[in-house]
Amino acid sequence: MIKIEKSDRLNSLPPYLFKEIDRKKEEVRKSGVDIIDLGVGDPDMPTPLHIIEALNRAALDPANHRYPSYTGMDDFNKAVARWYKRRFNVDIDYKKEVVTLIGSKEGIAHIPLAFINNGDIALVTSPGYPVYDIGVKFAGGQTYFMDLLKQNNFLPDLGAVPKEIAPKAKMMFINYPNNPTSAVATGEFFEETVAFAEMNNIIVCHDAAYTEMAFDGYKPKSFLETAGAKDVGIEFHSLSKTYNMTGWRIGFAVGRAEVIQALGQVKSNIDSGAFQAIQIAGIAALEGDQTCLKETNSEYTSRRDILVDGLVNLGFSVERPKATFYLWIEVPQGYSSAETASRLLTEAGIVVTPGNGFGAAGEGYIRMALTVGKQRLKEVIERIGSVGF
Ligand SMILES: *Cc1c(COP(=O)(O)O)cnc(C)c1O
């Protein structure tokens, strides 16, 4: 037997906050409780049929069985460029300004390897998608957290980044519509971000995973619509949430050519690109009938309203989100995020995510994902009502 010693990299990861919840969840499940899981941001609805059929056809073609291009098929990257033009009126050069990803998480986790040297600083929001911070740390960098606070509509206060930090920062990660707060960005905030990045020479990475999951006629903007944005950064996109394709692993990044190409260079040394049949299915998703998207968003709208109305009736403080399938709910007075999540699980059989799992500034909140059907959400409200906070 040899002695197994994990790297400092793994040992220095923050403790896994969901471990305790996972353990309790198993315990509660074993005791026979019918658990309702609003914890994970993973769509419960199936991938639309025309996308699956495109995969089936492509999977039968031996030309797709070989190694794909590292940075994506021309056809997929062209479809991305056309989608950007159609959806955001942004011009993208498919040859230089697009890279295909094996899910956007893959690109987000790898991009710090292209720019971060030991000790370099990256600006990351708290709360935030945990991969930004971990990707930076895996690359040997340090994270400076910008808090997302209710009084700032959950947008980072760029002016509050200390004068000794901002010029040293090499990259920043932002994400709107936002997970976990469900906040949306204003055009003004994106303009400030471009100016801040120009002034401090910072590469902006905007995670736009939720631009298509929006309600009540609201159309989220791409960061790249902002004047000068393509000079300072890139945008990550994912087919996962838009087309119920989390399991397929397909996403992309677009923007400043040198940044995209450096990410491609990292990837060419690590992976060998996304399965071509999946890229072909991705083209079918981006270019096919978009009725599926309308239907999905209409379902999320109904779910959102059941849960928001019910929670407000029970005295909770929660905004009605314009986008994303998350509710960011203030915990009842006197409770921490963890205590609230724990009571909901043990007394109501409901799994939610404690806000501090997304960073220290998430304390005081819990996140619920709208990933179960309407009947179940009505039951969530009944169950929380009978717990009483
Ligand atoms: C779900 C999610 C992603 C990742 O999606 P992929 O499946 O890896 O494309 C990226 N960012 C945020 C904020 C997410 O919530």
mmCIF file of C-alpha atoms and ligand atoms in Angstrom:
data_model
loop_
_atom_site.group_PDB
_atom_site.id
_atom_site.type_symbol
_atom_site.label_atom_id
_atom_site.label_comp_id
_atom_site.label_asym_id
_atom_site.label_seq_id
_atom_site.Cartn_x
_atom_site.Cartn_y
_atom_site.Cartn_z
ATOM 1 C CA MET A 1 0.000 0.000 0.000
ATOM 2 C CA ILE A 2 1.284 3.437 -0.818
ATOM 3 C CA LYS A 3 0.370 6.490 1.163
ATOM 4 C CA ILE A 4 -2.058 8.728 -0.712
ATOM 5 C CA GLU A 5 -1.545 12.428 -0.129
ATOM 6 C CA LYS A 6 -3.823 14.842 -1.895
ATOM 7 C CA SER A 7 -2.414 18.024 -3.397
ATOM 8 C CA ASP A 8 -2.495 21.301 -1.497
ATOM 9 C CA ARG A 9 -4.800 22.372 -4.320
ATOM 10 C CA LEU A 10 -7.461 19.872 -3.267
ATOM 11 C CA ASN A 11 -6.779 20.153 0.442
ATOM 12 C CA SER A 12 -7.217 23.911 0.386
ATOM 13 C CA LEU A 13 -10.720 23.765 -1.136
ATOM 14 C CA PRO A 14 -13.405 25.220 1.096
ATOM 15 C CA PRO A 15 -15.268 22.553 3.080
ATOM 16 C CA TYR A 16 -18.086 21.056 1.044
ATOM 17 C CA LEU A 17 -21.094 22.848 2.474
ATOM 18 C CA PHE A 18 -23.605 20.486 0.962
ATOM 19 C CA LYS A 19 -22.080 17.425 2.597
ATOM 20 C CA GLU A 20 -24.068 17.887 5.794
ATOM 21 C CA ILE A 21 -27.265 18.556 3.813
ATOM 22 C CA ASP A 22 -26.639 15.489 1.642
ATOM 23 C CA ARG A 23 -26.151 13.360 4.748
ATOM 24 C CA LYS A 24 -29.339 14.697 6.364
ATOM 25 C CA LYS A 25 -31.227 14.277 3.085
ATOM 26 C CA GLU A 26 -30.322 10.567 3.004
ATOM 27 C CA GLU A 27 -31.316 10.191 6.651
ATOM 28 C CA VAL A 28 -34.689 11.869 6.079
ATOM 29 C CA ARG A 29 -35.280 9.849 2.903
ATOM 30 C CA LYS A 30 -34.527 6.583 4.715
ATOM 31 C CA SER A 31 -37.089 7.451 7.376
ATOM 32 C CA GLY A 32 -39.683 7.270 4.590
ATOM 33 C CA VAL A 33 -40.273 10.982 3.938
ATOM 34 C CA ASP A 34 -41.252 11.939 0.375
ATOM 35 C CA ILE A 35 -38.552 14.545 -0.287
ATOM 36 C CA ILE A 36 -39.108 17.521 -2.598
ATOM 37 C CA ASP A 37 -35.734 18.612 -3.935
ATOM 38 C CA LEU A 38 -35.389 22.277 -4.882
ATOM 39 C CA GLY A 39 -31.653 22.161 -4.297
ATOM 40 C CA VAL A 40 -29.974 21.625 -7.634
ATOM 41 C CA GLY A 41 -30.249 23.887 -10.698
ATOM 42 C CA ASP A 42 -30.911 21.045 -13.107
ATOM 43 C CA PRO A 43 -33.998 21.254 -15.367
ATOM 44 C CA ASP A 44 -36.519 18.433 -14.817
ATOM 45 C CA MET A 45 -38.027 18.729 -18.306
ATOM 46 C CA PRO A 46 -36.668 16.629 -21.205
ATOM 47 C CA THR A 47 -34.530 17.851 -24.110
ATOM 48 C CA PRO A 48 -36.818 18.778 -27.052
ATOM 49 C CA LEU A 49 -37.334 15.887 -29.471
ATOM 50 C CA HIS A 50 -35.912 17.562 -32.603
ATOM 51 C CA ILE A 51 -32.569 17.970 -30.800
ATOM 52 C CA ILE A 52 -32.482 14.314 -29.750
ATOM 53 C CA GLU A 53 -33.330 13.274 -33.313
ATOM 54 C CA ALA A 54 -30.457 15.381 -34.663
ATOM 55 C CA LEU A 55 -28.124 13.578 -32.259
ATOM 56 C CA ASN A 56 -29.478 10.180 -33.315
ATOM 57 C CA ARG A 57 -28.819 10.878 -36.972
ATOM 58 C CA ALA A 58 -25.366 12.336 -36.329
ATOM 59 C CA ALA A 59 -24.373 9.480 -34.019
ATOM 60 C CA LEU A 60 -24.923 6.996 -36.895
ATOM 61 C CA ASP A 61 -22.458 8.812 -39.152
ATOM 62 C CA PRO A 62 -18.931 7.363 -38.798
ATOM 63 C CA ALA A 63 -17.462 10.751 -39.766
ATOM 64 C CA ASN A 64 -18.530 11.881 -36.304
ATOM 65 C CA HIS A 65 -16.798 9.046 -34.471
ATOM 66 C CA ARG A 66 -13.307 10.485 -34.823
ATOM 67 C CA TYR A 67 -11.551 13.179 -32.789
ATOM 68 C CA PRO A 68 -13.307 16.497 -33.264
ATOM 69 C CA SER A 69 -11.530 19.829 -33.714
ATOM 70 C CA TYR A 70 -10.206 21.148 -30.384
ATOM 71 C CA THR A 71 -12.004 24.435 -30.681
ATOM 72 C CA GLY A 72 -15.241 23.257 -32.252
ATOM 73 C CA MET A 73 -16.627 22.369 -35.688
ATOM 74 C CA ASP A 74 -16.826 25.278 -38.111
ATOM 75 C CA ASP A 75 -20.529 24.535 -38.516
ATOM 76 C CA PHE A 76 -21.201 24.807 -34.790
ATOM 77 C CA ASN A 77 -19.127 27.974 -34.416
ATOM 78 C CA LYS A 78 -20.925 29.497 -37.419
ATOM 79 C CA ALA A 79 -24.278 28.642 -35.858
ATOM 80 C CA VAL A 80 -23.138 30.401 -32.682
ATOM 81 C CA ALA A 81 -22.107 33.514 -34.635
ATOM 82 C CA ARG A 82 -25.462 33.558 -36.452
ATOM 83 C CA TRP A 83 -27.311 33.112 -33.152
ATOM 84 C CA TYR A 84 -25.427 36.083 -31.663
ATOM 85 C CA LYS A 85 -26.389 38.217 -34.628
ATOM 86 C CA ARG A 86 -30.052 37.146 -34.490
ATOM 87 C CA ARG A 87 -30.477 37.278 -30.761
ATOM 88 C CA PHE A 88 -28.256 40.222 -29.741
ATOM 89 C CA ASN A 89 -27.295 41.921 -32.997
ATOM 90 C CA VAL A 90 -23.641 41.347 -32.108
ATOM 91 C CA ASP A 91 -21.143 40.507 -34.882
ATOM 92 C CA ILE A 92 -18.922 37.541 -34.099
ATOM 93 C CA ASP A 93 -16.152 36.178 -36.326
ATOM 94 C CA TYR A 94 -16.701 32.422 -36.071
ATOM 95 C CA LYS A 95 -13.062 31.727 -36.955
ATOM 96 C CA LYS A 96 -11.450 33.808 -34.231
ATOM 97 C CA GLU A 97 -14.071 34.761 -31.706
ATOM 98 C CA VAL A 98 -15.820 31.481 -30.833
ATOM 99 C CA VAL A 99 -14.682 28.392 -28.974
ATOM 100 C CA THR A 100 -16.898 25.353 -28.418
ATOM 101 C CA LEU A 101 -16.894 24.041 -24.846
ATOM 102 C CA ILE A 102 -17.745 20.730 -23.204
ATOM 103 C CA GLY A 103 -20.326 22.611 -21.152
ATOM 104 C CA SER A 104 -19.620 26.178 -20.085
ATOM 105 C CA LYS A 105 -18.405 24.995 -16.668
ATOM 106 C CA GLU A 106 -15.455 23.426 -18.460
ATOM 107 C CA GLY A 107 -14.469 26.746 -20.044
ATOM 108 C CA ILE A 108 -15.024 28.709 -16.851
ATOM 109 C CA ALA A 109 -12.859 26.297 -14.868
ATOM 110 C CA HIS A 110 -10.079 26.294 -17.484
ATOM 111 C CA ILE A 111 -9.814 29.946 -18.476
ATOM 112 C CA PRO A 112 -7.768 31.049 -15.437
ATOM 113 C CA LEU A 113 -5.041 28.637 -16.606
ATOM 114 C CA ALA A 114 -4.628 30.891 -19.642
ATOM 115 C CA PHE A 115 -4.082 34.144 -17.741
ATOM 116 C CA ILE A 116 -3.428 33.630 -14.039
ATOM 117 C CA ASN A 117 0.112 33.266 -12.713
ATOM 118 C CA ASN A 118 0.888 32.325 -9.112
ATOM 119 C CA GLY A 119 -0.578 34.920 -6.808
ATOM 120 C CA ASP A 120 -2.433 36.888 -9.490
ATOM 121 C CA ILE A 121 -5.767 38.334 -8.434
ATOM 122 C CA ALA A 122 -9.179 37.701 -9.968
ATOM 123 C CA LEU A 123 -12.368 39.505 -8.962
ATOM 124 C CA VAL A 124 -15.254 37.157 -8.250
ATOM 125 C CA THR A 125 -18.727 37.834 -6.902
ATOM 126 C CA SER A 126 -19.997 36.559 -3.575
ATOM 127 C CA PRO A 127 -22.436 34.883 -3.680
ATOM 128 C CA GLY A 128 -21.533 33.318 -7.009
ATOM 129 C CA TYR A 129 -21.274 30.142 -9.052
ATOM 130 C CA PRO A 130 -18.504 28.317 -7.125
ATOM 131 C CA VAL A 131 -16.483 27.431 -10.246
ATOM 132 C CA TYR A 132 -15.167 31.015 -10.698
ATOM 133 C CA ASP A 133 -13.344 30.996 -7.373
ATOM 134 C CA ILE A 134 -12.184 27.395 -7.630
ATOM 135 C CA GLY A 135 -10.911 27.816 -11.207
ATOM 136 C CA VAL A 136 -8.831 30.808 -10.116
ATOM 137 C CA LYS A 137 -7.438 28.947 -7.105
ATOM 138 C CA PHE A 138 -6.617 25.822 -9.148
ATOM 139 C CA ALA A 139 -4.573 28.082 -11.422
ATOM 140 C CA GLY A 140 -2.638 29.384 -8.399
ATOM 141 C CA GLY A 141 -4.429 32.723 -8.254
ATOM 142 C CA GLN A 142 -6.121 34.592 -5.443
ATOM 143 C CA THR A 143 -9.733 35.626 -5.386
ATOM 144 C CA TYR A 144 -10.971 39.023 -4.277
ATOM 145 C CA PHE A 145 -14.676 38.776 -3.533
ATOM 146 C CA MET A 146 -17.071 41.544 -4.565
ATOM 147 C CA ASP A 147 -20.217 41.223 -2.459
ATOM 148 C CA LEU A 148 -23.617 41.193 -4.129
ATOM 149 C CA LEU A 149 -25.929 43.075 -1.795
ATOM 150 C CA LYS A 150 -29.663 43.677 -1.876
ATOM 151 C CA GLN A 151 -29.216 47.461 -1.614
ATOM 152 C CA ASN A 152 -27.204 47.374 -4.874
ATOM 153 C CA ASN A 153 -29.735 45.115 -6.613
ATOM 154 C CA PHE A 154 -27.172 42.321 -6.327
ATOM 155 C CA LEU A 155 -24.768 44.045 -8.731
ATOM 156 C CA PRO A 156 -21.144 44.394 -7.567
ATOM 157 C CA ASP A 157 -20.098 47.885 -6.471
ATOM 158 C CA LEU A 158 -17.042 48.291 -8.701
ATOM 159 C CA GLY A 159 -16.155 51.576 -7.002
ATOM 160 C CA ALA A 160 -15.778 49.681 -3.723
ATOM 161 C CA VAL A 161 -12.967 47.441 -5.033
ATOM 162 C CA PRO A 162 -9.940 48.786 -3.115
ATOM 163 C CA LYS A 163 -7.546 51.014 -5.053
ATOM 164 C CA GLU A 164 -4.666 48.649 -4.304
ATOM 165 C CA ILE A 165 -6.594 45.622 -5.619
ATOM 166 C CA ALA A 166 -8.259 46.839 -8.837
ATOM 167 C CA PRO A 167 -5.102 47.620 -10.879
ATOM 168 C CA LYS A 168 -3.582 44.277 -9.858
ATOM 169 C CA ALA A 169 -6.596 42.203 -10.855
ATOM 170 C CA LYS A 170 -6.169 40.311 -14.113
ATOM 171 C CA MET A 171 -9.631 38.869 -14.602
ATOM 172 C CA MET A 172 -13.149 39.286 -13.297
ATOM 173 C CA PHE A 173 -16.186 37.014 -13.379
ATOM 174 C CA ILE A 174 -19.720 38.336 -13.485
ATOM 175 C CA ASN A 175 -22.987 36.527 -14.246
ATOM 176 C CA TYR A 176 -26.336 38.061 -15.274
ATOM 177 C CA PRO A 177 -29.093 36.960 -15.122
ATOM 178 C CA ASN A 178 -27.521 35.759 -11.908
ATOM 179 C CA ASN A 179 -27.272 32.449 -10.155
ATOM 180 C CA PRO A 180 -28.051 32.330 -7.225
ATOM 181 C CA THR A 181 -29.692 35.747 -6.675
ATOM 182 C CA SER A 182 -31.742 35.788 -9.942
ATOM 183 C CA ALA A 183 -30.803 39.480 -10.311
ATOM 184 C CA VAL A 184 -30.519 41.008 -13.779
ATOM 185 C CA ALA A 185 -27.991 43.555 -15.028
ATOM 186 C CA THR A 186 -28.702 47.015 -16.387
ATOM 187 C CA GLY A 187 -27.037 48.328 -19.541
ATOM 188 C CA GLU A 188 -25.509 50.974 -17.302
ATOM 189 C CA PHE A 189 -23.820 48.356 -15.120
ATOM 190 C CA PHE A 190 -22.318 46.693 -18.203
ATOM 191 C CA GLU A 191 -21.030 50.112 -19.362
ATOM 192 C CA GLU A 192 -19.429 50.710 -15.954
ATOM 193 C CA THR A 193 -17.864 47.259 -16.172
ATOM 194 C CA VAL A 194 -16.291 48.040 -19.549
ATOM 195 C CA ALA A 195 -14.890 51.344 -18.230
ATOM 196 C CA PHE A 196 -13.583 49.674 -15.056
ATOM 197 C CA ALA A 197 -11.945 46.910 -17.099
ATOM 198 C CA GLU A 198 -10.375 49.417 -19.519
ATOM 199 C CA MET A 199 -9.019 51.506 -16.657
ATOM 200 C CA ASN A 200 -7.544 48.562 -14.761
ATOM 201 C CA ASN A 201 -6.680 46.271 -17.660
ATOM 202 C CA ILE A 202 -8.926 43.439 -16.526
ATOM 203 C CA ILE A 203 -10.284 40.611 -18.697
ATOM 204 C CA VAL A 204 -14.033 40.387 -18.128
ATOM 205 C CA CYS A 205 -15.632 36.951 -18.213
ATOM 206 C CA HIS A 206 -19.397 37.262 -18.322
ATOM 207 C CA ASP A 207 -21.302 34.058 -17.652
ATOM 208 C CA ALA A 208 -24.537 34.342 -19.623
ATOM 209 C CA ALA A 209 -25.987 30.886 -18.921
ATOM 210 C CA TYR A 210 -29.465 32.313 -18.223
ATOM 211 C CA THR A 211 -30.054 34.949 -20.913
ATOM 212 C CA GLU A 212 -32.756 32.787 -22.525
ATOM 213 C CA MET A 213 -34.559 31.864 -19.321
ATOM 214 C CA ALA A 214 -36.569 35.042 -18.828
ATOM 215 C CA PHE A 215 -40.194 35.916 -18.186
ATOM 216 C CA ASP A 216 -42.951 38.505 -18.656
ATOM 217 C CA GLY A 217 -41.470 39.673 -21.970
ATOM 218 C CA TYR A 218 -38.114 40.587 -20.444
ATOM 219 C CA LYS A 219 -35.149 39.985 -22.810
ATOM 220 C CA PRO A 220 -31.773 39.918 -21.027
ATOM 221 C CA LYS A 221 -28.907 41.626 -22.808
ATOM 222 C CA SER A 222 -25.606 40.125 -23.800
ATOM 223 C CA PHE A 223 -22.601 41.843 -22.184
ATOM 224 C CA LEU A 224 -21.175 42.012 -25.711
ATOM 225 C CA GLU A 225 -23.955 44.413 -26.767
ATOM 226 C CA THR A 226 -22.180 47.055 -24.666
ATOM 227 C CA ALA A 227 -19.891 49.419 -26.583
ATOM 228 C CA GLY A 228 -16.275 48.313 -26.097
ATOM 229 C CA ALA A 229 -17.197 45.012 -24.411
ATOM 230 C CA LYS A 230 -15.564 42.852 -27.050
ATOM 231 C CA ASP A 231 -12.297 44.724 -26.435
ATOM 232 C CA VAL A 232 -12.237 43.762 -22.760
ATOM 233 C CA GLY A 233 -13.809 40.378 -22.513
ATOM 234 C CA ILE A 234 -15.726 37.308 -23.422
ATOM 235 C CA GLU A 235 -19.062 35.753 -22.674
ATOM 236 C CA PHE A 236 -19.783 32.153 -21.701
ATOM 237 C CA HIS A 237 -22.955 30.479 -22.913
ATOM 238 C CA SER A 238 -24.511 27.155 -22.337
ATOM 239 C CA LEU A 239 -27.196 25.103 -24.028
ATOM 240 C CA SER A 240 -27.788 23.360 -20.699
ATOM 241 C CA LYS A 241 -30.502 25.478 -19.154
ATOM 242 C CA THR A 242 -31.952 26.936 -22.367
ATOM 243 C CA TYR A 243 -32.711 23.585 -24.018
ATOM 244 C CA ASN A 244 -32.775 21.232 -21.004
ATOM 245 C CA MET A 245 -29.413 19.789 -22.047
ATOM 246 C CA THR A 246 -27.399 19.710 -18.811
ATOM 247 C CA GLY A 247 -26.365 16.096 -19.387
ATOM 248 C CA TRP A 248 -25.144 16.657 -22.939
ATOM 249 C CA ARG A 249 -22.188 18.902 -22.070
ATOM 250 C CA ILE A 250 -22.173 21.563 -24.744
ATOM 251 C CA GLY A 251 -21.522 25.281 -24.405
ATOM 252 C CA PHE A 252 -19.376 27.986 -25.944
ATOM 253 C CA ALA A 253 -17.495 31.209 -25.320
ATOM 254 C CA VAL A 254 -17.399 34.233 -27.627
ATOM 255 C CA GLY A 255 -15.621 37.590 -27.541
ATOM 256 C CA ARG A 256 -12.145 39.125 -27.671
ATOM 257 C CA ALA A 257 -10.137 36.967 -30.075
ATOM 258 C CA GLU A 258 -6.908 36.696 -28.030
ATOM 259 C CA VAL A 259 -8.850 35.593 -24.970
ATOM 260 C CA ILE A 260 -10.862 32.996 -26.897
ATOM 261 C CA GLN A 261 -7.733 31.703 -28.598
ATOM 262 C CA ALA A 262 -5.818 31.414 -25.314
ATOM 263 C CA LEU A 263 -8.693 29.403 -23.863
ATOM 264 C CA GLY A 264 -8.574 27.215 -26.980
ATOM 265 C CA GLN A 265 -4.855 26.725 -26.436
ATOM 266 C CA VAL A 266 -5.428 25.526 -22.855
ATOM 267 C CA LYS A 267 -8.154 23.183 -24.032
ATOM 268 C CA SER A 268 -6.062 21.737 -26.846
ATOM 269 C CA ASN A 269 -3.637 20.587 -24.172
ATOM 270 C CA ILE A 270 -6.290 19.085 -21.916
ATOM 271 C CA ASP A 271 -9.278 17.762 -23.853
ATOM 272 C CA SER A 272 -10.027 16.918 -27.448
ATOM 273 C CA GLY A 273 -13.207 18.852 -28.029
ATOM 274 C CA ALA A 274 -16.902 18.020 -27.822
ATOM 275 C CA PHE A 275 -18.368 14.927 -29.575
ATOM 276 C CA GLN A 276 -19.348 16.105 -33.068
ATOM 277 C CA ALA A 277 -22.774 14.472 -32.899
ATOM 278 C CA ILE A 278 -23.509 16.616 -29.856
ATOM 279 C CA GLN A 279 -22.304 19.729 -31.646
ATOM 280 C CA ILE A 280 -24.636 18.861 -34.535
ATOM 281 C CA ALA A 281 -27.492 18.477 -32.040
ATOM 282 C CA GLY A 282 -26.412 21.853 -30.624
ATOM 283 C CA ILE A 283 -26.807 23.409 -34.065
ATOM 284 C CA ALA A 284 -30.323 21.939 -34.221
ATOM 285 C CA ALA A 285 -31.018 23.568 -30.838
ATOM 286 C CA LEU A 286 -29.716 27.024 -31.804
ATOM 287 C CA GLU A 287 -31.166 27.080 -35.312
ATOM 288 C CA GLY A 288 -34.309 24.962 -34.955
ATOM 289 C CA ASP A 289 -37.820 25.867 -33.898
ATOM 290 C CA GLN A 290 -37.711 27.945 -30.688
ATOM 291 C CA THR A 291 -41.256 27.071 -29.590
ATOM 292 C CA CYS A 292 -39.732 24.736 -27.009
ATOM 293 C CA LEU A 293 -38.107 27.705 -25.320
ATOM 294 C CA LYS A 294 -41.414 29.579 -25.079
ATOM 295 C CA GLU A 295 -43.069 26.523 -23.559
ATOM 296 C CA THR A 296 -40.315 25.984 -21.026
ATOM 297 C CA ASN A 297 -40.322 29.622 -19.968
ATOM 298 C CA SER A 298 -44.099 29.648 -19.683
ATOM 299 C CA GLU A 299 -43.920 26.616 -17.375
ATOM 300 C CA TYR A 300 -41.246 28.334 -15.246
ATOM 301 C CA THR A 301 -43.395 31.476 -15.070
ATOM 302 C CA SER A 302 -46.310 29.505 -13.599
ATOM 303 C CA ARG A 303 -44.024 27.714 -11.175
ATOM 304 C CA ARG A 304 -42.396 30.980 -10.127
ATOM 305 C CA ASP A 305 -45.749 32.581 -9.407
ATOM 306 C CA ILE A 306 -47.013 29.640 -7.328
ATOM 307 C CA LEU A 307 -43.890 29.671 -5.204
ATOM 308 C CA VAL A 308 -43.435 33.448 -4.897
ATOM 309 C CA ASP A 309 -47.116 34.095 -4.104
ATOM 310 C CA GLY A 310 -47.174 31.254 -1.597
ATOM 311 C CA LEU A 311 -43.982 32.355 0.142
ATOM 312 C CA VAL A 312 -45.053 36.002 0.311
ATOM 313 C CA ASN A 313 -48.369 34.862 1.841
ATOM 314 C CA LEU A 314 -46.410 32.997 4.474
ATOM 315 C CA GLY A 315 -44.503 36.201 5.307
ATOM 316 C CA PHE A 316 -41.247 35.515 3.450
ATOM 317 C CA SER A 317 -39.345 38.283 1.714
ATOM 318 C CA VAL A 318 -38.600 37.302 -1.890
ATOM 319 C CA GLU A 319 -38.491 39.119 -5.237
ATOM 320 C CA ARG A 320 -40.384 37.807 -8.262
ATOM 321 C CA PRO A 321 -37.476 37.079 -10.632
ATOM 322 C CA LYS A 322 -37.482 38.384 -14.204
ATOM 323 C CA ALA A 323 -35.077 35.624 -15.215
ATOM 324 C CA THR A 324 -33.437 32.335 -14.097
ATOM 325 C CA PHE A 325 -35.210 29.471 -12.357
ATOM 326 C CA TYR A 326 -34.075 30.477 -8.875
ATOM 327 C CA LEU A 327 -35.746 32.213 -5.967
ATOM 328 C CA TRP A 328 -33.391 34.008 -3.594
ATOM 329 C CA ILE A 329 -35.275 34.102 -0.331
ATOM 330 C CA GLU A 330 -34.404 35.981 2.841
ATOM 331 C CA VAL A 331 -34.317 33.669 5.830
ATOM 332 C CA PRO A 332 -36.743 34.344 8.694
ATOM 333 C CA GLN A 333 -35.501 36.652 11.437
ATOM 334 C CA GLY A 334 -33.240 34.916 13.896
ATOM 335 C CA TYR A 335 -32.240 32.044 11.613
ATOM 336 C CA SER A 336 -29.055 31.431 9.651
ATOM 337 C CA SER A 337 -29.094 30.057 6.111
ATOM 338 C CA ALA A 338 -27.985 26.645 7.372
ATOM 339 C CA GLU A 339 -30.590 26.542 10.164
ATOM 340 C CA THR A 340 -33.379 27.448 7.745
ATOM 341 C CA ALA A 341 -32.275 24.818 5.217
ATOM 342 C CA SER A 342 -31.963 22.256 7.979
ATOM 343 C CA ARG A 343 -35.460 22.925 9.404
ATOM 344 C CA LEU A 344 -37.010 22.806 5.929
ATOM 345 C CA LEU A 345 -35.415 19.436 5.353
ATOM 346 C CA THR A 346 -36.081 17.758 8.683
ATOM 347 C CA GLU A 347 -39.541 19.240 9.348
ATOM 348 C CA ALA A 348 -40.933 19.597 5.810
ATOM 349 C CA GLY A 349 -38.869 17.200 3.678
ATOM 350 C CA ILE A 350 -37.851 20.077 1.384
ATOM 351 C CA VAL A 351 -34.295 20.431 0.093
ATOM 352 C CA VAL A 352 -33.084 23.999 -0.519
ATOM 353 C CA THR A 353 -29.575 25.410 -0.834
ATOM 354 C CA PRO A 354 -28.246 27.587 2.001
ATOM 355 C CA GLY A 355 -27.122 30.906 0.514
ATOM 356 C CA ASN A 356 -23.717 30.838 2.197
ATOM 357 C CA GLY A 357 -22.904 27.779 0.054
ATOM 358 C CA PHE A 358 -22.354 30.331 -2.747
ATOM 359 C CA GLY A 359 -20.053 32.570 -0.689
ATOM 360 C CA ALA A 360 -20.053 34.416 2.625
ATOM 361 C CA ALA A 361 -22.249 37.250 1.329
ATOM 362 C CA GLY A 362 -24.987 34.694 0.617
ATOM 363 C CA GLU A 363 -25.558 34.257 4.364
ATOM 364 C CA GLY A 364 -29.081 35.264 5.293
ATOM 365 C CA TYR A 365 -30.628 33.674 2.193
ATOM 366 C CA ILE A 366 -31.727 30.321 0.853
ATOM 367 C CA ARG A 367 -32.062 29.423 -2.821
ATOM 368 C CA MET A 368 -34.918 27.406 -4.273
ATOM 369 C CA ALA A 369 -34.780 26.062 -7.844
ATOM 370 C CA LEU A 370 -38.036 25.816 -9.822
ATOM 371 C CA THR A 371 -37.213 22.299 -10.939
ATOM 372 C CA VAL A 372 -40.330 20.425 -9.829
ATOM 373 C CA GLY A 373 -43.866 20.612 -11.219
ATOM 374 C CA LYS A 374 -46.674 22.939 -10.151
ATOM 375 C CA GLN A 375 -48.507 20.409 -7.950
ATOM 376 C CA ARG A 376 -45.331 19.709 -6.015
ATOM 377 C CA LEU A 377 -44.699 23.425 -5.575
ATOM 378 C CA LYS A 378 -48.190 23.857 -4.107
ATOM 379 C CA GLU A 379 -47.266 21.112 -1.700
ATOM 380 C CA VAL A 380 -44.028 22.935 -0.854
ATOM 381 C CA ILE A 381 -46.087 25.928 0.228
ATOM 382 C CA GLU A 382 -48.450 23.744 2.303
ATOM 383 C CA ARG A 383 -45.556 22.005 3.977
ATOM 384 C CA ILE A 384 -43.693 25.241 4.805
ATOM 385 C CA GLY A 385 -46.956 26.692 6.135
ATOM 386 C CA SER A 386 -47.329 23.809 8.535
ATOM 387 C CA VAL A 387 -43.750 24.108 9.787
ATOM 388 C CA GLY A 388 -44.250 27.747 10.748
ATOM 389 C CA PHE A 389 -41.237 29.995 11.223
HETATM 390 C C1 LIG B 1 -25.624 25.832 -14.839
HETATM 391 C C2 LIG B 1 -24.627 26.937 -14.861
HETATM 392 C C3 LIG B 1 -23.501 26.888 -15.693
HETATM 393 C C4 LIG B 1 -22.980 25.668 -16.373
HETATM 394 O O1 LIG B 1 -23.562 25.055 -17.270
HETATM 395 P P1 LIG B 1 -22.917 23.941 -18.179
HETATM 396 O O2 LIG B 1 -23.872 22.812 -18.027
HETATM 397 O O3 LIG B 1 -21.547 23.593 -17.693
HETATM 398 O O4 LIG B 1 -22.888 24.557 -19.517
HETATM 399 C C5 LIG B 1 -22.655 27.969 -15.743
HETATM 400 N N1 LIG B 1 -22.880 29.046 -15.007
HETATM 401 C C6 LIG B 1 -23.931 29.130 -14.194
HETATM 402 C C7 LIG B 1 -24.113 30.361 -13.399
HETATM 403 C C8 LIG B 1 -24.828 28.081 -14.071
HETATM 404 O O5 LIG B 1 -25.838 28.169 -13.205
#
